[in-house]
mmCIF file of C-alpha atoms in Angstrom:
data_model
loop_
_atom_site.group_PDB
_atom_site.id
_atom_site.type_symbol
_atom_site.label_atom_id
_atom_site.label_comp_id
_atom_site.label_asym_id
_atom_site.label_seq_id
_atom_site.Cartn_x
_atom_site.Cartn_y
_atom_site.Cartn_z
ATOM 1 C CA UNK A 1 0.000 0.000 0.000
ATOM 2 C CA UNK A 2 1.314 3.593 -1.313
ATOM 3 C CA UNK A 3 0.233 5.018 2.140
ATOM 4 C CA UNK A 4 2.116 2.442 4.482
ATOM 5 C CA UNK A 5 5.188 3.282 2.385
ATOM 6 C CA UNK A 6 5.197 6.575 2.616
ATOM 7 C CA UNK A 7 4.107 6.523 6.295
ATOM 8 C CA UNK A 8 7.249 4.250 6.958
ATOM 9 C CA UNK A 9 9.280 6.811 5.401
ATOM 10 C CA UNK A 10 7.856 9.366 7.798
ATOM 11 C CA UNK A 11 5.426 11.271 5.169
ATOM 12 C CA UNK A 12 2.668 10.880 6.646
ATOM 13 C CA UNK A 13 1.512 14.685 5.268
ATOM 14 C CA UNK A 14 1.246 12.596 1.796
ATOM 15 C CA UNK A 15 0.040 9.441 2.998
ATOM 16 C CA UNK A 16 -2.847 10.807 4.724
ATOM 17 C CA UNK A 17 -4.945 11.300 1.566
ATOM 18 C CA UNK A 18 -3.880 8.019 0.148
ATOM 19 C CA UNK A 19 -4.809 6.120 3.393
ATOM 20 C CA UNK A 20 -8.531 7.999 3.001
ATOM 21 C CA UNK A 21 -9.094 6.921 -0.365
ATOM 22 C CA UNK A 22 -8.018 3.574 0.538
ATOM 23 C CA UNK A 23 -10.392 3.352 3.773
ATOM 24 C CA UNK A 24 -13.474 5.038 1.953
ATOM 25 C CA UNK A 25 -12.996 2.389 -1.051
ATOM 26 C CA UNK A 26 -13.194 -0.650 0.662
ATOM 27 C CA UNK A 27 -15.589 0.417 2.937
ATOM 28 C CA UNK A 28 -17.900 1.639 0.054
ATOM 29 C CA UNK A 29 -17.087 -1.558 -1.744
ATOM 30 C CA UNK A 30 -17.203 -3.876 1.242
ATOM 31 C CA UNK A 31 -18.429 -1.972 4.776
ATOM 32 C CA UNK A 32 -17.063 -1.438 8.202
ATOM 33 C CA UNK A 33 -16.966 -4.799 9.303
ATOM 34 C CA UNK A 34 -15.164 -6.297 6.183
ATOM 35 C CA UNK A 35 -11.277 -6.607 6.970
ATOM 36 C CA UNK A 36 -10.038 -4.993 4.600
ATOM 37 C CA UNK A 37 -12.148 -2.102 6.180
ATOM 38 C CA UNK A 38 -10.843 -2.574 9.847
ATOM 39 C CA UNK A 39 -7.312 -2.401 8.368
ATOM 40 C CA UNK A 40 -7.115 -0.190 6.019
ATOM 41 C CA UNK A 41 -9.306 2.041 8.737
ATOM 42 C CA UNK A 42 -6.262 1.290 11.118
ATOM 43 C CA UNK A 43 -3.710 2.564 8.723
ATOM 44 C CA UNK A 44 -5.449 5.711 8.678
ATOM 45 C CA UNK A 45 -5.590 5.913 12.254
ATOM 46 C CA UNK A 46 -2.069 5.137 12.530
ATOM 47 C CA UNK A 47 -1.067 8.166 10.202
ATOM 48 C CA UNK A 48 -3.471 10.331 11.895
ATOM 49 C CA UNK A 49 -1.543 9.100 15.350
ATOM 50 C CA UNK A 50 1.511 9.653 13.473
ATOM 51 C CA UNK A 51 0.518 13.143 13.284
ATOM 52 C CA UNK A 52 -0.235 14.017 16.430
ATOM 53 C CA UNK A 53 -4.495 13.837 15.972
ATOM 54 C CA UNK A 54 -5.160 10.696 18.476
ATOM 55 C CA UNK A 55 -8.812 11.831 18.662
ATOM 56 C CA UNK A 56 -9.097 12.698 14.642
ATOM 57 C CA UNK A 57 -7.545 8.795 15.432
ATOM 58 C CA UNK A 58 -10.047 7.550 17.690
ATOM 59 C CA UNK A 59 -13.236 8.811 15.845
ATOM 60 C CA UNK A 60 -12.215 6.702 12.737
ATOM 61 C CA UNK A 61 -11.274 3.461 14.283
ATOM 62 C CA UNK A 62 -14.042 2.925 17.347
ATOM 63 C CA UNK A 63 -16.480 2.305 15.168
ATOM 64 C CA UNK A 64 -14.404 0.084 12.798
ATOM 65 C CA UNK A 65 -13.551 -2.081 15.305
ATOM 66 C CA UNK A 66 -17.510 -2.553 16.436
ATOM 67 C CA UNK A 67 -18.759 -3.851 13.061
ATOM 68 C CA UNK A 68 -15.066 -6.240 12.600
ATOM 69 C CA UNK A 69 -16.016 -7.609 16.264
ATOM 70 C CA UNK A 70 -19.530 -8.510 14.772
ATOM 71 C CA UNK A 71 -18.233 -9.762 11.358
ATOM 72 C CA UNK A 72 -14.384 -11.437 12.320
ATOM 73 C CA UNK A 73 -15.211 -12.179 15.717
ATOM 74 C CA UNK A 74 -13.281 -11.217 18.875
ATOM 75 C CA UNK A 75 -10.635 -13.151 18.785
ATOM 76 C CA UNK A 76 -9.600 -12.442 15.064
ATOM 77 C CA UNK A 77 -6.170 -11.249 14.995
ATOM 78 C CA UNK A 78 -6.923 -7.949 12.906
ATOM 79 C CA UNK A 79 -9.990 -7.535 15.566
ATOM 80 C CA UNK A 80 -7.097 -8.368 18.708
ATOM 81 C CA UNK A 81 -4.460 -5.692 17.053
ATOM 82 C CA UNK A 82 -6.685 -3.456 16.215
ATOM 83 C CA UNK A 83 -8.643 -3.612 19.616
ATOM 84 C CA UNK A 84 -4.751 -3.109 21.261
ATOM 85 C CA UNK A 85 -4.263 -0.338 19.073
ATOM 86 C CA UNK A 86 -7.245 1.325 20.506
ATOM 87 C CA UNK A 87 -6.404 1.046 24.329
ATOM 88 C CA UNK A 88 -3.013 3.248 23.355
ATOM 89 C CA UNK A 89 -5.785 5.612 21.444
ATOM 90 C CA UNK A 90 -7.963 5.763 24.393
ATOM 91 C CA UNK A 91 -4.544 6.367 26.757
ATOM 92 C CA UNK A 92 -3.780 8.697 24.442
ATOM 93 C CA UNK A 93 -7.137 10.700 24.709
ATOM 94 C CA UNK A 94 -7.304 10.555 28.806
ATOM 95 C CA UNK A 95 -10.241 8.127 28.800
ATOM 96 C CA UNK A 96 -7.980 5.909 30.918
ATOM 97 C CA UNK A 97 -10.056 3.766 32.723
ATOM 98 C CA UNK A 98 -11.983 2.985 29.525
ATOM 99 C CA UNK A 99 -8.705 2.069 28.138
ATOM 100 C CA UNK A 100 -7.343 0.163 31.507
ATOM 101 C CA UNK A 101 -10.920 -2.017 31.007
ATOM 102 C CA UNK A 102 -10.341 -3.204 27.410
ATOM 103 C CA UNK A 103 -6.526 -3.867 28.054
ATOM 104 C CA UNK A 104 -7.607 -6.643 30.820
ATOM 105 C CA UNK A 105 -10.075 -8.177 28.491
ATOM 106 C CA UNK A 106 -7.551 -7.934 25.684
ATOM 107 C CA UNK A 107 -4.828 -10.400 27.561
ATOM 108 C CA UNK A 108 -6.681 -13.723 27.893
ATOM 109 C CA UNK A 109 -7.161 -13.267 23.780
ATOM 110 C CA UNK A 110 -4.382 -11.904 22.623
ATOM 111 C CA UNK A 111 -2.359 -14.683 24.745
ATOM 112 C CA UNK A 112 -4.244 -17.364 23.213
ATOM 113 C CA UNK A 113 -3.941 -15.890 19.884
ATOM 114 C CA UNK A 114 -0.725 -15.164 19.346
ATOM 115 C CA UNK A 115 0.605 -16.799 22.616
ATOM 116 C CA UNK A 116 2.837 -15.820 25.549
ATOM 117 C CA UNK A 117 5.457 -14.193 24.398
ATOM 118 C CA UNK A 118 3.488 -13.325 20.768
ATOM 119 C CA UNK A 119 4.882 -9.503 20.282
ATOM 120 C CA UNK A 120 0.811 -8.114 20.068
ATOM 121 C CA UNK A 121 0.591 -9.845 23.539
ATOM 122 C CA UNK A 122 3.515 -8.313 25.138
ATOM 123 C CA UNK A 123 2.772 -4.692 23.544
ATOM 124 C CA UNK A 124 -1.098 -5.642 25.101
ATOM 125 C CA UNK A 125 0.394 -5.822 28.555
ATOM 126 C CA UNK A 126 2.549 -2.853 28.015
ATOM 127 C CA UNK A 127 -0.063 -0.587 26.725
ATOM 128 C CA UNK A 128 -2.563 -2.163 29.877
ATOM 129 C CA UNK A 129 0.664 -1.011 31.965
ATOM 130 C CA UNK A 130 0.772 2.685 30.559
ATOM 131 C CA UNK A 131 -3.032 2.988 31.192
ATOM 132 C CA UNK A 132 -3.221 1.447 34.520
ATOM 133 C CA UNK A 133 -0.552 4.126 35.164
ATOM 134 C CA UNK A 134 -2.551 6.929 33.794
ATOM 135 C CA UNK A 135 -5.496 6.054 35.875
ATOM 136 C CA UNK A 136 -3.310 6.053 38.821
ATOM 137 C CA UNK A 137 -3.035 2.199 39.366
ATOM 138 C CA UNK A 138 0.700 1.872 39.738
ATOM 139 C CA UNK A 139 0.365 -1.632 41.253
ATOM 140 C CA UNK A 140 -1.331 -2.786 38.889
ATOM 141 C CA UNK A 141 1.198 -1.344 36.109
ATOM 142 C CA UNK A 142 3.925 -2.231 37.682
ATOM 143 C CA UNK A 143 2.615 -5.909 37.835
ATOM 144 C CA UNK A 144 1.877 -5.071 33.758
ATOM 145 C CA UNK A 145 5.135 -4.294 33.021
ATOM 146 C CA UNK A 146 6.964 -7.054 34.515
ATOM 147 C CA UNK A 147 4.862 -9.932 33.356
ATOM 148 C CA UNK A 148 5.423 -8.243 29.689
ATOM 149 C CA UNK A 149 9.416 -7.679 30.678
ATOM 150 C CA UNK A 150 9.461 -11.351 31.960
ATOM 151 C CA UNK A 151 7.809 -12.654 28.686
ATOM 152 C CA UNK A 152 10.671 -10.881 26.973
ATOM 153 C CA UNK A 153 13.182 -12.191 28.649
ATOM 154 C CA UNK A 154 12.410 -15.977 27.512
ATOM 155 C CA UNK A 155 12.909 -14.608 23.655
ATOM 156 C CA UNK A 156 15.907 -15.999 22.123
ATOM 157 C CA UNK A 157 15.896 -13.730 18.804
ATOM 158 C CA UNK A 158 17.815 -10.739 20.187
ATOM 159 C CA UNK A 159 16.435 -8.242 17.647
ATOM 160 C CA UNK A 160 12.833 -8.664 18.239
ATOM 161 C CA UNK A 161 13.657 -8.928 22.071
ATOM 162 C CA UNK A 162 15.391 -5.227 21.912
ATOM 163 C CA UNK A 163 12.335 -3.811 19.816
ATOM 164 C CA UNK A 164 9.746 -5.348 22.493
ATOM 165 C CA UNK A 165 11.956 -3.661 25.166
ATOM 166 C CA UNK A 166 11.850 -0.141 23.682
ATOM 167 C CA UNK A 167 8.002 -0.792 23.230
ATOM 168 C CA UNK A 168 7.781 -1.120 27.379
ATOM 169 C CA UNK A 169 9.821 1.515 27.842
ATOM 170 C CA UNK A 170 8.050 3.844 25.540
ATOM 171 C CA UNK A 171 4.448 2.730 27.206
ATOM 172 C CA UNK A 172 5.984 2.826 31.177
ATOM 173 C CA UNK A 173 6.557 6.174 30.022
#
């Protein structure tokens, strides 16, 4: 997709338009719940993000993510990321507690999904950290945090273990 390349080159100025075509297409073609929809929706709320507009962000991808839930299921893994995408939105916002709430119910899916130490997983419990933090449950952060820092530690590929550890440091904030 034109859009995710020039977003990955850090123009997201230019990709913005490109991710709106591409997001009113196949939701004209297909609808919200289709998921092609839910991700090309989620590349336009990652631009948005990208560019400093969480709540531009948030407006586009809540109701997205109703319809895939009704037409992928929970537990789809577009549904999962996307869903984990929108407790950092929510964070993001200050509707902490909202965000807190999904990132608990996001865990027990996202672990069976993509498992343990699955990278969506460990950025789940690192995003549930950051909002437990923001709504002023450092316990419960802290105990966040190191069950997504232990979970690293049991990955042998070094590279993906250093990106996961920037992730958790970014979202202990």
């Amino acid at each position: 997709n034109y859009a995710n390349n020039l977003r990955q080159l850090g123009d997201n100025e230019a990709a913005l338009p490109f991710a709106r075509e591409a997001w009113e297409g196949y939701n004209q073609l297909y609808g919200p719940g289709h998921l092609a929809s839910l991700v090309s929706a989620r590349n336009v709320s990652l631009v948005l993000g990208d560019l400093g507009r969480p709540l531009e962000s948030l407006q586009i991808i809540e109701p997205q993510i109703l319809a895939a839930v009704g037409n992928l299921g929970p537990k789809h893994p577009q549904t999962l990321n996307t869903r984990i995408h929108l407790v950092e939105l929510l964070d993001l916002v200050g509707r902490h507690a909202e965000a807190a709430r999904i990132g608990e119910a996001l865990i027990a899916p996202a672990t069976e999904v993509f498992g343990e130490t699955g990278e969506l997983t460990i950025v789940a419990h690192t995003l549930l950290a950051a909002a437990l933090a923001s709504a002023g449950d450092d316990p419960g952060a802290r105990a966040q945090l190191s069950i997504a820092l232990e979970r690293i530690r049991t990955i042998a590929d070094r590279r993906r273990t250093l990106n996961l550890l920037a992730t958790a440091a970014r979202s202990a904030g």
